Amino acid sequence: MTRSVLLLALFAVSKTDLAAERLPNVLLFLVDDLGACDLGCYGSPFYETPNIDQFAQGAVRFTQAYAACHVCSPTRASIMTGKYPARLQMTDWLPGRKDFPFQKLKNAVVHQELPLEEVTLAEALKQHGYATGHFGKWHLGEEPYGPLRQGFDVQIPRWNKGWPKVGYHAPLELEGLADQPGDYLTDRLTDEALKFIDANRSRPFFLYLSHFAVHDPIQGQRDLVEKYQSKLRSKPATEEPAFVLEGNPDDEHPLGKTALAALLREKPYEGYAVLPNRTVKIKQRQDNVEFAAMVESMDESLGRVLMKLKELQLTDNTILIFTSDNGGMSAANFGNPKRVIPSAQLDAAYSTSNLPLRGGKGWLYEGGIRVPLIIKWPGHRAGAADAPVISTDLYPSILEMIGVSLRPAQHTDGVSLAPLLSGAAELGREAIYWHFPHYSNHGMQSPGGAIRAGDYKLLDYFENNTVQLFNLRDDPGENHDLAGEQPRTAAKLKTMILRWRESIGATTMERNPDYRPEK
């Protein structure tokens, strides 16, 4: 062998060794307010998501994935830390809902930023040589608690709040994100994310593409809106109601489904507001054309990311996680309890329907906390995973998938999903928990918590200590409350959730000294 041939052979071996040693890229694609049933591969009858659907075919699609909260900031904190929001005392969106006289209890105090002492997922990956980029929504604290202080090299835009500054159409008025007439926010964020991939193609990178979409304001691109207007006109008429009425199960005399259905036909319940008996309306149809257009733009974003990875030959060395921070907004935002929504503006207030799941964003029913989760781990299986999982699990899962040591003291409330991604059926976890010591903007439900253990889910309300019990295997729509029929199961789960709250130092709610129910 000549000297030149020998050198070429050695160079080829060294390149192979370097490729083998390179840690895989991690791409976390987080959507805001995307419901568990808002994708084609999860059964949407109206929205079109061909890129996500195709991606799911070669990945693991989780059928019982949960967000750690039914609103955004707490779930995002759980992803970044691997801890329950209650442990962090970040249990509501930031800055959180103010107190009103109608509340029996005062909202718990919420930490207004993710503590710098937490070793975020970005910081953990950075310690292993990753380039880290954050594109889109942060909503875990204003400066100096933004992404650049929490492990990210790049932040676009420099805007830490949880919603677009002025909307989705240019001018966007977001620092660090230039725009031109006709630009759309979802597309511009994708443009910048692709530049980050290009710039870091030769080293491991962590890309956190955290879209503002499909959070309100509900504004789609005009050509896509027109597409869905045409599609809606071609759909056959349905006799199913456009909205149902939901009451508060924690009231002293809660209203059942039959009573609520009867009230829906009465004049005091005709409007779209906080209605008598603490009732609100829940959207039952996926027919919002502006929202459908937003969903398709988000799908196009993932398609562009996948194409970029393919173009750079990075597909086989990139772990890609697609998920949402809470359920779909099927109940309007009543941060102002006096808000009245004109019937001509319903599409601006109600995004989607979560059927067959009950409730929506801001609710502890499945519609508020169950989310899509799709994970592609190259070289591992594709298919469905039915075990219950939660957003705290992403942190340890990513560390195990890239092959570095776990940090159990940090991601103490997460369990690695690697076994499920490798073919296991269960994780062996006893239960999953939620704690929401607040009144939600999206409905008039009492503050409360929940526990999911096996097939059973207990909802535990704080005003009057009411509980509801559901068997989600038999009743995923949470229509049949079993608390009276199975008191032992209800008592067991109640004891478990009380012990859990005590063990993590969960905040409690105080009585409201200014309580005036007439207000």
PDB file of N, CA and C in Angstrom, residues 56 59-63 381-387 420 424:
ATOM      1  N   ALA A  56     -45.264  10.781  11.789  1.00  0.00           N
ATOM      2  CA  ALA A  56     -45.733   9.861  12.827  1.00  0.00           C
ATOM      3  C   ALA A  56     -45.626   8.405  12.388  1.00  0.00           C
ATOM      4  N   ALA A  59     -42.357   7.041  13.500  1.00  0.00           N
ATOM      5  CA  ALA A  59     -42.004   7.411  14.865  1.00  0.00           C
ATOM      6  C   ALA A  59     -42.910   6.678  15.840  1.00  0.00           C
ATOM      7  N   VAL A  60     -42.763   6.987  17.115  1.00  0.00           N
ATOM      8  CA  VAL A  60     -43.665   6.439  18.131  1.00  0.00           C
ATOM      9  C   VAL A  60     -44.699   7.503  18.472  1.00  0.00           C
ATOM     10  N   ARG A  61     -45.947   7.154  18.298  1.00  0.00           N
ATOM     11  CA  ARG A  61     -47.057   8.071  18.588  1.00  0.00           C
ATOM     12  C   ARG A  61     -47.696   7.651  19.908  1.00  0.00           C
ATOM     13  N   PHE A  62     -47.655   8.542  20.881  1.00  0.00           N
ATOM     14  CA  PHE A  62     -48.195   8.248  22.199  1.00  0.00           C
ATOM     15  C   PHE A  62     -49.685   8.580  22.231  1.00  0.00           C
ATOM     16  N   THR A  63     -50.477   7.642  22.716  1.00  0.00           N
ATOM     17  CA  THR A  63     -51.931   7.818  22.708  1.00  0.00           C
ATOM     18  C   THR A  63     -52.471   8.348  24.027  1.00  0.00           C
ATOM     19  N   ARG A 381     -37.854   1.749  17.241  1.00  0.00           N
ATOM     20  CA  ARG A 381     -39.111   1.299  16.661  1.00  0.00           C
ATOM     21  C   ARG A 381     -40.033   2.451  16.282  1.00  0.00           C
ATOM     22  N   ALA A 382     -41.028   2.150  15.473  1.00  0.00           N
ATOM     23  CA  ALA A 382     -42.139   3.036  15.164  1.00  0.00           C
ATOM     24  C   ALA A 382     -43.423   2.303  15.541  1.00  0.00           C
ATOM     25  N   GLY A 383     -44.470   3.081  15.811  1.00  0.00           N
ATOM     26  CA  GLY A 383     -45.745   2.487  16.194  1.00  0.00           C
ATOM     27  C   GLY A 383     -46.415   3.308  17.263  1.00  0.00           C
ATOM     28  N   ALA A 384     -47.367   2.709  17.964  1.00  0.00           N
ATOM     29  CA  ALA A 384     -48.112   3.401  19.011  1.00  0.00           C
ATOM     30  C   ALA A 384     -47.613   2.972  20.383  1.00  0.00           C
ATOM     31  N   ALA A 385     -47.683   3.896  21.336  1.00  0.00           N
ATOM     32  CA  ALA A 385     -47.383   3.596  22.734  1.00  0.00           C
ATOM     33  C   ALA A 385     -48.576   4.061  23.558  1.00  0.00           C
ATOM     34  N   ASP A 386     -49.146   3.148  24.337  1.00  0.00           N
ATOM     35  CA  ASP A 386     -50.388   3.433  25.050  1.00  0.00           C
ATOM     36  C   ASP A 386     -50.201   3.767  26.520  1.00  0.00           C
ATOM     37  N   ALA A 387     -48.998   3.665  27.048  1.00  0.00           N
ATOM     38  CA  ALA A 387     -48.784   3.944  28.468  1.00  0.00           C
ATOM     39  C   ALA A 387     -48.943   5.431  28.744  1.00  0.00           C
ATOM     40  N   LEU A 420     -40.184   2.585  26.461  1.00  0.00           N
ATOM     41  CA  LEU A 420     -41.347   2.561  25.578  1.00  0.00           C
ATOM     42  C   LEU A 420     -40.922   2.728  24.126  1.00  0.00           C
ATOM     43  N   ALA A 424     -41.051  -1.576  25.123  1.00  0.00           N
ATOM     44  CA  ALA A 424     -41.748  -1.937  26.355  1.00  0.00           C
ATOM     45  C   ALA A 424     -43.182  -1.413  26.320  1.00  0.00           C
TER      46      ALA A 424
END
